[in-house]
mmCIF file of C-alpha atoms and ligand atoms in Angstrom:
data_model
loop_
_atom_site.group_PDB
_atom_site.id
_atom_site.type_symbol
_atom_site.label_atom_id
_atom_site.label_comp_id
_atom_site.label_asym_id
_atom_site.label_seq_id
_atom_site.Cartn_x
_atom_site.Cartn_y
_atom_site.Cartn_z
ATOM 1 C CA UNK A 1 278.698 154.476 -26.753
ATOM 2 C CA UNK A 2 279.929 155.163 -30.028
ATOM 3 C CA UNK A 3 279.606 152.209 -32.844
ATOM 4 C CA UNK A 4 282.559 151.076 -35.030
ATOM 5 C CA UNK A 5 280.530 152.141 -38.056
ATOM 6 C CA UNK A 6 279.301 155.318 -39.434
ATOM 7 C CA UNK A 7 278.572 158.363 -37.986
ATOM 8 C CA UNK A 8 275.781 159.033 -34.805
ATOM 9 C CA UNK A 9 273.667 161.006 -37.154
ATOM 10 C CA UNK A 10 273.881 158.181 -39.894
ATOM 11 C CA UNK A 11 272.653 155.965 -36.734
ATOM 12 C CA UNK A 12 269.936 158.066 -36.171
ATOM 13 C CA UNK A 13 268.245 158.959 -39.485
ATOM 14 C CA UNK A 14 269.025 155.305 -41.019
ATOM 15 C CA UNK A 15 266.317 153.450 -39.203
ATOM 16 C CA UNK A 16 265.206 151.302 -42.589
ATOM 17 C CA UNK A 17 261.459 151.914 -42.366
ATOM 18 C CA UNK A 18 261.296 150.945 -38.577
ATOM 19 C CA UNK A 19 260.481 152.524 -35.537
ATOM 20 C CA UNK A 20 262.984 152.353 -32.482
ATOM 21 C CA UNK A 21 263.216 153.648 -28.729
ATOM 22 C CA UNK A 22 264.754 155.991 -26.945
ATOM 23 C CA UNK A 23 265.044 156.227 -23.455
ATOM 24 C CA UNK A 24 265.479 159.398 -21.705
ATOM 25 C CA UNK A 25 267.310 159.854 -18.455
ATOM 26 C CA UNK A 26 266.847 162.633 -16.383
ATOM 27 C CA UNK A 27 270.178 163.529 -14.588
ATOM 28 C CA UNK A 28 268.302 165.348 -11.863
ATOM 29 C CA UNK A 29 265.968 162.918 -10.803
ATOM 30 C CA UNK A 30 268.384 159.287 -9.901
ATOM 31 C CA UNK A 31 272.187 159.105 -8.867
ATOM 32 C CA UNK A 32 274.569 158.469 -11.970
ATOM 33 C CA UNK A 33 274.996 154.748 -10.760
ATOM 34 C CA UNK A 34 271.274 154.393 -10.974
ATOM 35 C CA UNK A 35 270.806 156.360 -14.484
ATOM 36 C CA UNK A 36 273.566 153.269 -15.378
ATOM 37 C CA UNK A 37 271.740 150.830 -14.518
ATOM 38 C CA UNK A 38 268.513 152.170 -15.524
ATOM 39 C CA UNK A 39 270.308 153.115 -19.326
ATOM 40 C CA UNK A 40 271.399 149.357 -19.527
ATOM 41 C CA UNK A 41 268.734 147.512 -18.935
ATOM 42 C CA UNK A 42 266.593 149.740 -20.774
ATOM 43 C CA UNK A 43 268.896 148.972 -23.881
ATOM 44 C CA UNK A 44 268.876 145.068 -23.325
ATOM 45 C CA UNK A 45 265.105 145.515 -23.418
ATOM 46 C CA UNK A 46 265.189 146.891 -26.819
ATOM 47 C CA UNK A 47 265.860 150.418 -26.343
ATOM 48 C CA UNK A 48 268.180 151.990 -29.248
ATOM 49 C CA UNK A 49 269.157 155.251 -28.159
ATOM 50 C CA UNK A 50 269.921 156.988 -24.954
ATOM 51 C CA UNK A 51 268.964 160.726 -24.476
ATOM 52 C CA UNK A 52 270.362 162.397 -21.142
ATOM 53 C CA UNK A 53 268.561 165.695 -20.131
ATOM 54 C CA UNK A 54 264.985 167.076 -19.446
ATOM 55 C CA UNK A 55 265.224 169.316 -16.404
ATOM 56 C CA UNK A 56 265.743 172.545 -17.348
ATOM 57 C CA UNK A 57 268.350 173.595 -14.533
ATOM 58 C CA UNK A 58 270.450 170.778 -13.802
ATOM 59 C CA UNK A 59 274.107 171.547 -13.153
ATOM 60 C CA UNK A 60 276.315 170.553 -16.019
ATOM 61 C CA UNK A 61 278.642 168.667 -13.382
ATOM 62 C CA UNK A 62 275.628 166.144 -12.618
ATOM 63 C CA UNK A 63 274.487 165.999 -16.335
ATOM 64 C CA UNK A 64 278.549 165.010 -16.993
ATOM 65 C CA UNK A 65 278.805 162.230 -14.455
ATOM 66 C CA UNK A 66 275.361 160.830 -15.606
ATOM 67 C CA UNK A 67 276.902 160.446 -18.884
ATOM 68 C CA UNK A 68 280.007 159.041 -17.688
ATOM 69 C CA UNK A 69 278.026 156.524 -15.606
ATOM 70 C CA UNK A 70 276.003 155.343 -18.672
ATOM 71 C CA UNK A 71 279.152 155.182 -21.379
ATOM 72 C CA UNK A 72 280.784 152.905 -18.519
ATOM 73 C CA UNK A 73 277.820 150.827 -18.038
ATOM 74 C CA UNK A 74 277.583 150.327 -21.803
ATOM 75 C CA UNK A 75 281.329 149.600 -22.642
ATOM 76 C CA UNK A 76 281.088 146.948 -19.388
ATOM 77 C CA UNK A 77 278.224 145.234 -21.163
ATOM 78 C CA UNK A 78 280.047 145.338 -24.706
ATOM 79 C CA UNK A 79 283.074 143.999 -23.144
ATOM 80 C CA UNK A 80 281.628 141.430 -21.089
ATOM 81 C CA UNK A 81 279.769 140.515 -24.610
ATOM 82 C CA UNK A 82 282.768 140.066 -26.541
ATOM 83 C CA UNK A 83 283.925 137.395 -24.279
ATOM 84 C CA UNK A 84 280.845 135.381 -24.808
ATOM 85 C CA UNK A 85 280.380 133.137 -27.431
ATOM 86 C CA UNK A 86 276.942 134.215 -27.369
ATOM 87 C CA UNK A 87 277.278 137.813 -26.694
ATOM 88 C CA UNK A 88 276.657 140.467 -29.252
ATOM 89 C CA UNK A 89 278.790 143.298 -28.042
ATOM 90 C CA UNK A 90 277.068 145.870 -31.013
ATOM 91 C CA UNK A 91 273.842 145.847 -29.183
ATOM 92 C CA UNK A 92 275.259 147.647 -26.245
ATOM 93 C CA UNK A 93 277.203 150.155 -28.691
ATOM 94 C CA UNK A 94 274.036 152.545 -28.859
ATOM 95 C CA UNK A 95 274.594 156.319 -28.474
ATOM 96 C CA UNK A 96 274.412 158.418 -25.413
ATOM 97 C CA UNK A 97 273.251 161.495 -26.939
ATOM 98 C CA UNK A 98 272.098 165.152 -24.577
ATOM 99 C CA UNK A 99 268.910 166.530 -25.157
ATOM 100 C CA UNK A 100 269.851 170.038 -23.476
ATOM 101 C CA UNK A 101 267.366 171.586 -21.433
ATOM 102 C CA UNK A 102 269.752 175.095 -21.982
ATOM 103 C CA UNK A 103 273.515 175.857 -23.035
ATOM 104 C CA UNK A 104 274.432 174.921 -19.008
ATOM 105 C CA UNK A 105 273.746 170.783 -19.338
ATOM 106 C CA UNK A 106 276.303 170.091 -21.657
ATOM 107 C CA UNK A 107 279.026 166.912 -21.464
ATOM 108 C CA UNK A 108 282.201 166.122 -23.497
ATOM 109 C CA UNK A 109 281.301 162.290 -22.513
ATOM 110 C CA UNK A 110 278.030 162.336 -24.437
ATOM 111 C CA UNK A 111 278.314 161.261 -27.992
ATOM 112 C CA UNK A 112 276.423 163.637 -29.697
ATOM 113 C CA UNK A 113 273.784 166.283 -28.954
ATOM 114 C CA UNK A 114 269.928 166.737 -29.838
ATOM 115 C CA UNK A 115 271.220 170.626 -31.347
ATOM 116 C CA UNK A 116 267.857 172.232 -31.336
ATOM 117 C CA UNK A 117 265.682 175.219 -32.364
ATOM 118 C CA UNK A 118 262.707 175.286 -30.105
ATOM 119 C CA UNK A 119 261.038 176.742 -33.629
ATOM 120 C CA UNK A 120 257.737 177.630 -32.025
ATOM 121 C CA UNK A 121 259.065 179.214 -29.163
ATOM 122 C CA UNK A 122 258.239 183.067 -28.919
ATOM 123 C CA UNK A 123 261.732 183.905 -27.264
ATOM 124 C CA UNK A 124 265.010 184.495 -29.170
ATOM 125 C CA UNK A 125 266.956 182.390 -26.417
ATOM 126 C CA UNK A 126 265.364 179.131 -27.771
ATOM 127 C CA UNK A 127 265.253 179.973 -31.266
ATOM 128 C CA UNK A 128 269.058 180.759 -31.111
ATOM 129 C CA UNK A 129 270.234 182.516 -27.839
ATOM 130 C CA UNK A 130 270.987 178.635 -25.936
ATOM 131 C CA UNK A 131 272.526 177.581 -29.216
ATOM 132 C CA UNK A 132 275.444 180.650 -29.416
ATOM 133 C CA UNK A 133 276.551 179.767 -25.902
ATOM 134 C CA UNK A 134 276.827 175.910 -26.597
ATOM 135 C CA UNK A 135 278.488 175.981 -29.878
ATOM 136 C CA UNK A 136 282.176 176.846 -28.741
ATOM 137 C CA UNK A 137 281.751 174.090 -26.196
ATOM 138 C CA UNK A 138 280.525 171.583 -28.140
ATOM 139 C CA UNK A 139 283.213 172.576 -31.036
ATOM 140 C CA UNK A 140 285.711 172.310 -28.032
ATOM 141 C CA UNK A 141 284.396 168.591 -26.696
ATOM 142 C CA UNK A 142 283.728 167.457 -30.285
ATOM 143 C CA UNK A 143 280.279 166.154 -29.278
ATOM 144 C CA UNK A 144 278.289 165.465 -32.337
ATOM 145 C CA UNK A 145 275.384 168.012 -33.375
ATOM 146 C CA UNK A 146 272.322 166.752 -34.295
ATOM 147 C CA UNK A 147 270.406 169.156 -36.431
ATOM 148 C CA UNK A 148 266.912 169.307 -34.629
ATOM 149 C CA UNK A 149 263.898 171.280 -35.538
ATOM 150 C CA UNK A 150 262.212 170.797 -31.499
ATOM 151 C CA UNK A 151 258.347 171.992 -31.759
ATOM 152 C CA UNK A 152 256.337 171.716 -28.698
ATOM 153 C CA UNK A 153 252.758 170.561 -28.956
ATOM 154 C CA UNK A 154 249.589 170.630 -26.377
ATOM 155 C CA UNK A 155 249.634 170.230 -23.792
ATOM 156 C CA UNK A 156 253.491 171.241 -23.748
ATOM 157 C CA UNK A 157 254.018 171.031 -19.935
ATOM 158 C CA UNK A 158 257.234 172.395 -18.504
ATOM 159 C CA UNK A 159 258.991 172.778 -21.396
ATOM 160 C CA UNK A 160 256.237 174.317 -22.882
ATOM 161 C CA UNK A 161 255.898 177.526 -20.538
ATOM 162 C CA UNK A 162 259.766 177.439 -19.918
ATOM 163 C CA UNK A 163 260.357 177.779 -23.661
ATOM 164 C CA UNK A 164 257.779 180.405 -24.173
ATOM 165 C CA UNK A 165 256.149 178.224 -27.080
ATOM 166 C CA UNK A 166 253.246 179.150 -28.878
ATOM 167 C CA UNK A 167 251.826 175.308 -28.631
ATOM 168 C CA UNK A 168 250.982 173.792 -31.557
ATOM 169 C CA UNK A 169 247.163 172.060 -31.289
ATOM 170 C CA UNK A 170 245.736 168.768 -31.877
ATOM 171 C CA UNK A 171 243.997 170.180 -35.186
ATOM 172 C CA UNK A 172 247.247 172.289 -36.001
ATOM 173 C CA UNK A 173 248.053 169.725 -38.823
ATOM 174 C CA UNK A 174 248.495 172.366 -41.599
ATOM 175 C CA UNK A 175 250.773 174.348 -39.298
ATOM 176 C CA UNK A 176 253.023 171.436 -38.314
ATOM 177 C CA UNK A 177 253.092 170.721 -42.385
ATOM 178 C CA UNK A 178 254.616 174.226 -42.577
ATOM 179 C CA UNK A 179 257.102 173.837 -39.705
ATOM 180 C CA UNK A 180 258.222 170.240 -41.067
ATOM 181 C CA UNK A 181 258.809 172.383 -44.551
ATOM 182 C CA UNK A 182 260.888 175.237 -43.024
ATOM 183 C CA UNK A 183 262.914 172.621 -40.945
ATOM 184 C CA UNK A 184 264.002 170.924 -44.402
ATOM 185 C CA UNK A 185 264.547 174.003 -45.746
ATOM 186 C CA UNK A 186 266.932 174.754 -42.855
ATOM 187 C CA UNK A 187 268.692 171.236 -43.450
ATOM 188 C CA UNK A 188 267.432 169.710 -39.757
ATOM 189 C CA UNK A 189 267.505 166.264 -39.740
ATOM 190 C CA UNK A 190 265.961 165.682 -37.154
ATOM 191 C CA UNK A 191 261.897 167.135 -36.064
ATOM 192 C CA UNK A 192 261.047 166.368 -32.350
ATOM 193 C CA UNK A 193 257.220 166.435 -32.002
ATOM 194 C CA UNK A 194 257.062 167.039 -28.229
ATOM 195 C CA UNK A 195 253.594 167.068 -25.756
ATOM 196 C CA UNK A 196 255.922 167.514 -23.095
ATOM 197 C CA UNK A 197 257.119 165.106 -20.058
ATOM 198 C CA UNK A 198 254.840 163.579 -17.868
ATOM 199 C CA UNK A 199 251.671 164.848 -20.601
ATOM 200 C CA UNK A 200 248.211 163.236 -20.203
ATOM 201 C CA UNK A 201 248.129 162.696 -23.529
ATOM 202 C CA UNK A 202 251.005 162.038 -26.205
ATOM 203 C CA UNK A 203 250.772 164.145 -29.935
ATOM 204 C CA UNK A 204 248.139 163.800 -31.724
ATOM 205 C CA UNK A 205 249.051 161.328 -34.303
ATOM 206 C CA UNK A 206 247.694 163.495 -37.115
ATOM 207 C CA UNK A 207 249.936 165.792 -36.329
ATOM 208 C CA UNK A 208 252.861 163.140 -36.791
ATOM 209 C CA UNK A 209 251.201 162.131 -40.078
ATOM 210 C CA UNK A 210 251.435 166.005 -41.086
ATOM 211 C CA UNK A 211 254.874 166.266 -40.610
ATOM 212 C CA UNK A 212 255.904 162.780 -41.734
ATOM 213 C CA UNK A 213 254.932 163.632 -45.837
ATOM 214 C CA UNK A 214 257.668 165.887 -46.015
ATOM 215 C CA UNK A 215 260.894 164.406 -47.115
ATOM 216 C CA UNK A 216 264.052 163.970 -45.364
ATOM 217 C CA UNK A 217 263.193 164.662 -41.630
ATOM 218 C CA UNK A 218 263.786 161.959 -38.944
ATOM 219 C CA UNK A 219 260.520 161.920 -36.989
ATOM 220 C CA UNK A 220 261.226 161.913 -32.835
ATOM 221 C CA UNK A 221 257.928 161.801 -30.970
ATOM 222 C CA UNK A 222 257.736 162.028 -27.343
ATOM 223 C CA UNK A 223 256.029 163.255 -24.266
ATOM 224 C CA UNK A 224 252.977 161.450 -22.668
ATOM 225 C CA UNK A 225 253.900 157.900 -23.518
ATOM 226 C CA UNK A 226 253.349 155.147 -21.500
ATOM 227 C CA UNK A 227 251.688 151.904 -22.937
ATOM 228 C CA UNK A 228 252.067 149.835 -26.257
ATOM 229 C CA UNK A 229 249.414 150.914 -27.496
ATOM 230 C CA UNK A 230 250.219 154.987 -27.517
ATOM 231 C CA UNK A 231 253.425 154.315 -28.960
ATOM 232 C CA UNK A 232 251.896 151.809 -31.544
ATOM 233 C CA UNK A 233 249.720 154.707 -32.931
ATOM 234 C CA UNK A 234 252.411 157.376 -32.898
ATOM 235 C CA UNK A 235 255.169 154.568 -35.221
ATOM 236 C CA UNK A 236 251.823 153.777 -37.748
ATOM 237 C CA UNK A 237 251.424 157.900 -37.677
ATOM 238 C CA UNK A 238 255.252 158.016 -39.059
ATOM 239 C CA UNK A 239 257.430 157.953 -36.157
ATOM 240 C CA UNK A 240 260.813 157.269 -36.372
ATOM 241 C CA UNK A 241 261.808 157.140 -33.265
ATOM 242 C CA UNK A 242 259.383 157.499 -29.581
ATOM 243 C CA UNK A 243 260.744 158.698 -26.700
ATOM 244 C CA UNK A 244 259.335 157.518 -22.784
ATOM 245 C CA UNK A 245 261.083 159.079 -20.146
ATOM 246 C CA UNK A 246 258.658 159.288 -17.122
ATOM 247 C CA UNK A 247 257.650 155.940 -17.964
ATOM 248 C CA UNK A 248 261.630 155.120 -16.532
ATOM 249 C CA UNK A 249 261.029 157.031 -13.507
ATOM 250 C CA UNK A 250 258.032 155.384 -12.659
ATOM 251 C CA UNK A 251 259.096 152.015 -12.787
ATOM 252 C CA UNK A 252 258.762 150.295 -9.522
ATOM 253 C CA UNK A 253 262.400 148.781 -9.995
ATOM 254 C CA UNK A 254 264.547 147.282 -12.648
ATOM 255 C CA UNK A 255 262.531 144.337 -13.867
ATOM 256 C CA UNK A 256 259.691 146.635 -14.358
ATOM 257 C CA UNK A 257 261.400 148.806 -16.485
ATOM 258 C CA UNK A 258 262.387 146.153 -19.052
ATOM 259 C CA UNK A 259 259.527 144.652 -19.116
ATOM 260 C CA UNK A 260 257.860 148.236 -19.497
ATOM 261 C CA UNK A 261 260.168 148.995 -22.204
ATOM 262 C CA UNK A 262 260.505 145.642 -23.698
ATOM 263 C CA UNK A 263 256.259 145.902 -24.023
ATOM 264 C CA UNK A 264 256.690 149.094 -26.280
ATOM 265 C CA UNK A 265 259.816 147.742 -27.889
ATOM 266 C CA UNK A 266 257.834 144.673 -29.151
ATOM 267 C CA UNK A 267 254.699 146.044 -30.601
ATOM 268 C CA UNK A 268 256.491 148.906 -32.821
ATOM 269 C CA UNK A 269 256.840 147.164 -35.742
ATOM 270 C CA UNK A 270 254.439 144.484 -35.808
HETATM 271 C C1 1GP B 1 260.143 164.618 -22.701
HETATM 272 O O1 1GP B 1 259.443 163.615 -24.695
HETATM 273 C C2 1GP B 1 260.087 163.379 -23.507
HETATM 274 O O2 1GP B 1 260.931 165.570 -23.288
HETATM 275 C C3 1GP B 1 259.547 162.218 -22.730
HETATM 276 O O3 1GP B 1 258.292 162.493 -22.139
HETATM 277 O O4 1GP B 1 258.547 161.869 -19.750
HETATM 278 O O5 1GP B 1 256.284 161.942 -20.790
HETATM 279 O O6 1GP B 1 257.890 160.131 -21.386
HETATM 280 P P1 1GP B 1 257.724 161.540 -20.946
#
């Protein structure tokens, strides 16, 4: 849901020194009533950003009414807010923002879009083939780009093979140094250290460290995720921003999630 002030990528790369959350919804794997749900109480547990996506062949009709599901579940929650003397209808205003497994899971009710380059990816369709087919669309819908250098890391997992990338290793600190540079260079905002969904272990957090000296990037680290304590060592690595998706999927039901996410929410910044 889009705030009063500022733009989404102002939201995004203005996070003062802290580290926030992002929860990632999978279109594919819930009904859009559930992703609602899910999306809303995984904001009123501290979460600050909601990415839809993941899946790399989801239907852009299911990835659209996922998003419409969420935006209504947040503007309910903001309205219902406003009528409270105690409610604070901005915490519900946080954006619902695709991260695109392809050109094919795109929405014109999302509020912006993770616009990547999958930069160590040996195929041409990652590096710039899925971004030529989006670009009218988005254009059309007038969904926000967010400029994203994405680089997959071990183990990588689906995305990883799917994307052809040449995946970066634990000791590959030098090389992510590089990558941050040429991302800066390129004017991304954004760099998205990923290990991959459902990974057995998250980024190495030297690797975060690498890319965190250079200047001006917006650190996203996900993949692997699951307790305080991992996503504790990637915000004192640098992160800007962690991403837990599987750890949604897994929750047993709703008050599991929040206090799953409200556990990782807690610790970031103490
Ligand atoms: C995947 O980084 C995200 O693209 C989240 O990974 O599902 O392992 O939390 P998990």
């Amino acid at each position: 849901m889009r705030r009063d002030d500022g733009t989404i990528l102002s939201y995004v790369t203005n996070t003062n020194g802290s580290t926030r959350h992002i929860t990632l919804i999978d279109p594919d794997k819930q009904a859009p009533e559930v992703a609602s749900d899910r999306a809303c109480v995984a904001v009123e547990a501290g979460s600050s950003m909601i990415f839809v996506g993941g899946s790399t062949d989801t239907p852009d009709e299911i990835v659209h009414s996922t998003c419409v599901a969420i935006q209504e579940g947040l503007e309910l929650r903001a309205f219902a807010a406003s009528q409270s003397p105690d409610g604070d209808e901005n915490m519900w205003k946080v954006p619902v923002v695709l991260f695109p497994g392809g050109s094919h899971a795109l929405s014109p009710a999302a509020d912006a879009i993770t616009f990547m380059m999958l930069m160590n990816s040996t195929d041409r369709r990652f590096l710039v083939g899925e971004q030529l087919r989006g670009a009218p669309y988005l254009d059309k819908f007038g969904v926000d780009a967010l400029p994203t250098g994405y680089l997959v890391c071990h183990p990588g997992g689906k995305v990883g093979e799917v994307g052809s990338a040449d995946l970066l290793m634990p000791s590959d600190a030098g090389l992510v140094k590089a990558y941050s540079l040429t991302a800066a260079m390129y004017g991304f905002s954004l760099l998205y250290l990923e290990a991959g969904s459902g990974a057995d272990h998250p980024v190495n957090p030297e690797l975060i460290a690498s890319a965190r000296t250079t200047e001006g990037l917006t650190i996203i680290v996900g993949g692997g995720i699951r307790t305080p304590k991992q996503a504790k060592l990637a915000a004192d690595a640098g992160a800007d921003w962690i991403v837990t998706g599987t750890l949604t999927e897994d929750a047993t039901d709703l008050e599991d999630l929040a206090n799953k996410i409200s556990g990782i929410c807690s610790i970031l910044n103490n």
